Amino acid sequence: MSSRDASERLGKGLSLEKGNAAVSESETKVAANGTSVFGMPLLELPKIALPGVSFELAEQGFARAREGCEKMKVASEAMTEALRESYSSNARSTTDYGLKVLEISNANAVSAIDFFVNLLGSKSVSDVFTLSASQARKTFDAASGQNKELLALAQKLATETGEPIRDHFAKILHKAS
């Protein structure tokens, strides 16, 4: 049968299920050299029958795989919770840090405006030098205190952000071992 005849037969509602396909069953038999008619090598399974052994091994493998998947699911949920806590803590600490920066900026702006108002009201050059020296000392002291506050907030931010992840990770490792 030519390939044209076969395609015509398939086109007329013929199907493989009904047995009236373009390729007959005899055409798909194994050739003498261990290949099918299509030239594909046949993969033969060994003909050894070990009743129950392969089924038990497969069952054990599936049980181990299922157990591993459950452990990974629990670990994933724990890490998700740790990241959620870390994110919340990070958001709070970052907000505190940002508010402190705004507070410091406001205090520095008020101090600078007060200095310029006092500077404009000065009567002599010696008053200008006295006010400038006083302002420099006051600005340096304020900056030192502000830097200490910002450093403490930054350390708190770093600690609180990493702590939930570190704690949950330690719990997961402890359970795994």
GROMACS .gro file of C-alpha atoms in nm:
model
  177
    1MET     CA    1   0.000   0.000   0.000
    2SER     CA    2   0.142   0.338  -0.092
    3SER     CA    3   0.164   0.625   0.154
    4ARG     CA    4  -0.093   0.811  -0.056
    5ASP     CA    5  -0.342   0.522  -0.017
    6ALA     CA    6  -0.272   0.513   0.356
    7SER     CA    7  -0.336   0.885   0.398
    8GLU     CA    8  -0.657   0.855   0.198
    9ARG     CA    9  -0.775   0.568   0.423
   10LEU     CA   10  -0.701   0.775   0.735
   11GLY     CA   11  -0.877   1.073   0.584
   12LYS     CA   12  -1.196   0.867   0.536
   13GLY     CA   13  -1.256   0.820   0.910
   14LEU     CA   14  -1.031   0.521   0.965
   15SER     CA   15  -0.867   0.492   1.303
   16LEU     CA   16  -0.598   0.294   1.478
   17GLU     CA   17  -0.842   0.184   1.748
   18LYS     CA   18  -1.071   0.008   1.499
   19GLY     CA   19  -0.786  -0.186   1.343
   20ASN     CA   20  -0.836  -0.038   0.997
   21ALA     CA   21  -0.541   0.196   1.011
   22ALA     CA   22  -0.296   0.283   0.738
   23VAL     CA   23  -0.028   0.069   0.903
   24SER     CA   24  -0.130  -0.285   0.971
   25GLU     CA   25  -0.035  -0.484   1.278
   26SER     CA   26   0.192  -0.710   1.075
   27GLU     CA   27   0.387  -0.407   0.954
   28THR     CA   28   0.476  -0.310   1.311
   29LYS     CA   29   0.616  -0.651   1.409
   30VAL     CA   30   0.974  -0.687   1.516
   31ALA     CA   31   1.225  -0.735   1.240
   32ALA     CA   32   1.492  -1.002   1.262
   33ASN     CA   33   1.765  -0.756   1.363
   34GLY     CA   34   1.586  -0.643   1.685
   35THR     CA   35   1.436  -0.325   1.546
   36SER     CA   36   1.082  -0.234   1.455
   37VAL     CA   37   0.975  -0.166   1.099
   38PHE     CA   38   1.038   0.200   1.164
   39GLY     CA   39   1.406   0.132   1.236
   40MET     CA   40   1.381   0.212   1.608
   41PRO     CA   41   1.571  -0.022   1.843
   42LEU     CA   42   1.349  -0.207   2.085
   43LEU     CA   43   1.420  -0.168   2.453
   44GLU     CA   44   1.348  -0.500   2.611
   45LEU     CA   45   1.308  -0.540   2.984
   46PRO     CA   46   1.472  -0.841   3.144
   47LYS     CA   47   1.247  -1.139   3.158
   48ILE     CA   48   1.321  -1.207   3.526
   49ALA     CA   49   1.019  -1.200   3.752
   50LEU     CA   50   1.079  -1.115   4.115
   51PRO     CA   51   0.733  -1.103   4.263
   52GLY     CA   52   0.688  -0.843   4.533
   53VAL     CA   53   1.051  -0.727   4.544
   54SER     CA   54   1.025  -0.456   4.281
   55PHE     CA   55   0.688  -0.345   4.417
   56GLU     CA   56   0.829  -0.314   4.770
   57LEU     CA   57   1.131  -0.118   4.646
   58ALA     CA   58   0.909   0.117   4.450
   59GLU     CA   59   0.682   0.160   4.750
   60GLN     CA   60   0.980   0.245   4.974
   61GLY     CA   61   1.108   0.491   4.716
   62PHE     CA   62   0.773   0.664   4.695
   63ALA     CA   63   0.749   0.676   5.075
   64ARG     CA   64   1.094   0.837   5.099
   65ALA     CA   65   1.012   1.083   4.823
   66ARG     CA   66   0.683   1.174   4.991
   67GLU     CA   67   0.861   1.219   5.326
   68GLY     CA   68   1.125   1.439   5.162
   69CYS     CA   69   0.858   1.651   4.995
   70GLU     CA   70   0.678   1.696   5.326
   71LYS     CA   71   1.001   1.803   5.497
   72MET     CA   72   1.071   2.051   5.218
   73LYS     CA   73   0.717   2.185   5.242
   74VAL     CA   74   0.751   2.241   5.618
   75ALA     CA   75   1.093   2.403   5.571
   76SER     CA   76   0.958   2.626   5.295
   77GLU     CA   77   0.667   2.737   5.512
   78ALA     CA   78   0.904   2.810   5.801
   79MET     CA   79   1.134   3.016   5.580
   80THR     CA   80   0.837   3.203   5.436
   81GLU     CA   81   0.728   3.291   5.789
   82ALA     CA   82   1.082   3.399   5.876
   83LEU     CA   83   1.097   3.624   5.570
   84ARG     CA   84   0.757   3.770   5.656
   85GLU     CA   85   0.873   3.850   6.011
   86SER     CA   86   1.200   3.986   5.879
   87TYR     CA   87   1.020   4.209   5.630
   88SER     CA   88   0.786   4.344   5.900
   89SER     CA   89   1.076   4.411   6.134
   90ASN     CA   90   1.274   4.573   5.854
   91ALA     CA   91   0.981   4.797   5.762
   92ARG     CA   92   0.938   4.913   6.125
   93SER     CA   93   1.309   4.974   6.176
   94THR     CA   94   1.346   5.152   5.843
   95THR     CA   95   1.052   5.377   5.930
   96ASP     CA   96   1.211   5.456   6.268
   97TYR     CA   97   1.540   5.537   6.097
   98GLY     CA   98   1.371   5.759   5.838
   99LEU     CA   99   1.174   5.944   6.106
  100LYS     CA  100   1.494   6.002   6.303
  101VAL     CA  101   1.664   6.144   5.992
  102LEU     CA  102   1.370   6.381   5.942
  103GLU     CA  103   1.382   6.482   6.308
  104ILE     CA  104   1.757   6.550   6.285
  105SER     CA  105   1.712   6.747   5.963
  106ASN     CA  106   1.443   6.960   6.128
  107ALA     CA  107   1.661   7.024   6.436
  108ASN     CA  108   1.956   7.120   6.215
  109ALA     CA  109   1.741   7.354   6.003
  110VAL     CA  110   1.599   7.526   6.314
  111SER     CA  111   1.950   7.562   6.455
  112ALA     CA  112   2.079   7.713   6.130
  113ILE     CA  113   1.786   7.959   6.109
  114ASP     CA  114   1.841   8.063   6.473
  115PHE     CA  115   2.209   8.118   6.398
  116PHE     CA  116   2.134   8.339   6.097
  117VAL     CA  117   1.875   8.540   6.291
  118ASN     CA  118   2.127   8.597   6.572
  119LEU     CA  119   2.396   8.674   6.316
  120LEU     CA  120   2.179   8.942   6.152
  121GLY     CA  121   2.115   9.097   6.493
  122SER     CA  122   2.481   9.121   6.586
  123LYS     CA  123   2.625   9.470   6.637
  124SER     CA  124   2.998   9.409   6.599
  125VAL     CA  125   3.251   9.185   6.432
  126SER     CA  126   3.346   9.032   6.766
  127ASP     CA  127   2.980   8.930   6.816
  128VAL     CA  128   2.987   8.758   6.474
  129PHE     CA  129   3.303   8.563   6.568
  130THR     CA  130   3.159   8.471   6.909
  131LEU     CA  131   2.830   8.357   6.754
  132SER     CA  132   3.012   8.160   6.482
  133ALA     CA  133   3.237   7.981   6.732
  134SER     CA  134   2.942   7.904   6.956
  135GLN     CA  135   2.739   7.775   6.660
  136ALA     CA  136   3.030   7.557   6.540
  137ARG     CA  137   3.067   7.399   6.886
  138LYS     CA  138   2.692   7.347   6.916
  139THR     CA  139   2.673   7.198   6.563
  140PHE     CA  140   2.963   6.961   6.631
  141ASP     CA  141   2.810   6.838   6.959
  142ALA     CA  142   2.469   6.793   6.793
  143ALA     CA  143   2.620   6.606   6.498
  144SER     CA  144   2.807   6.370   6.731
  145GLY     CA  145   2.489   6.288   6.923
  146GLN     CA  146   2.287   6.253   6.604
  147ASN     CA  147   2.543   6.018   6.451
  148LYS     CA  148   2.535   5.800   6.765
  149GLU     CA  149   2.153   5.783   6.744
  150LEU     CA  150   2.161   5.694   6.374
  151LEU     CA  151   2.430   5.429   6.431
  152ALA     CA  152   2.221   5.271   6.709
  153LEU     CA  153   1.914   5.265   6.481
  154ALA     CA  154   2.116   5.116   6.194
  155GLN     CA  155   2.251   4.842   6.422
  156LYS     CA  156   1.899   4.772   6.548
  157LEU     CA  157   1.778   4.755   6.187
  158ALA     CA  158   2.049   4.505   6.091
  159THR     CA  159   1.995   4.291   6.401
  160GLU     CA  160   1.616   4.283   6.385
  161THR     CA  161   1.613   4.215   6.011
  162GLY     CA  162   1.846   3.914   6.027
  163GLU     CA  163   1.728   3.770   6.359
  164PRO     CA  164   1.404   3.599   6.242
  165ILE     CA  165   1.582   3.439   5.946
  166ARG     CA  166   1.870   3.321   6.164
  167ASP     CA  167   1.633   3.178   6.429
  168HIS     CA  168   1.411   2.994   6.180
  169PHE     CA  169   1.712   2.862   5.992
  170ALA     CA  170   1.863   2.731   6.316
  171LYS     CA  171   1.533   2.558   6.402
  172ILE     CA  172   1.515   2.396   6.059
  173LEU     CA  173   1.874   2.271   6.083
  174HIS     CA  174   1.810   2.141   6.434
  175LYS     CA  175   1.502   1.948   6.315
  176ALA     CA  176   1.688   1.808   6.015
  177SER     CA  177   1.971   1.670   6.225
   0.00000   0.00000   0.00000
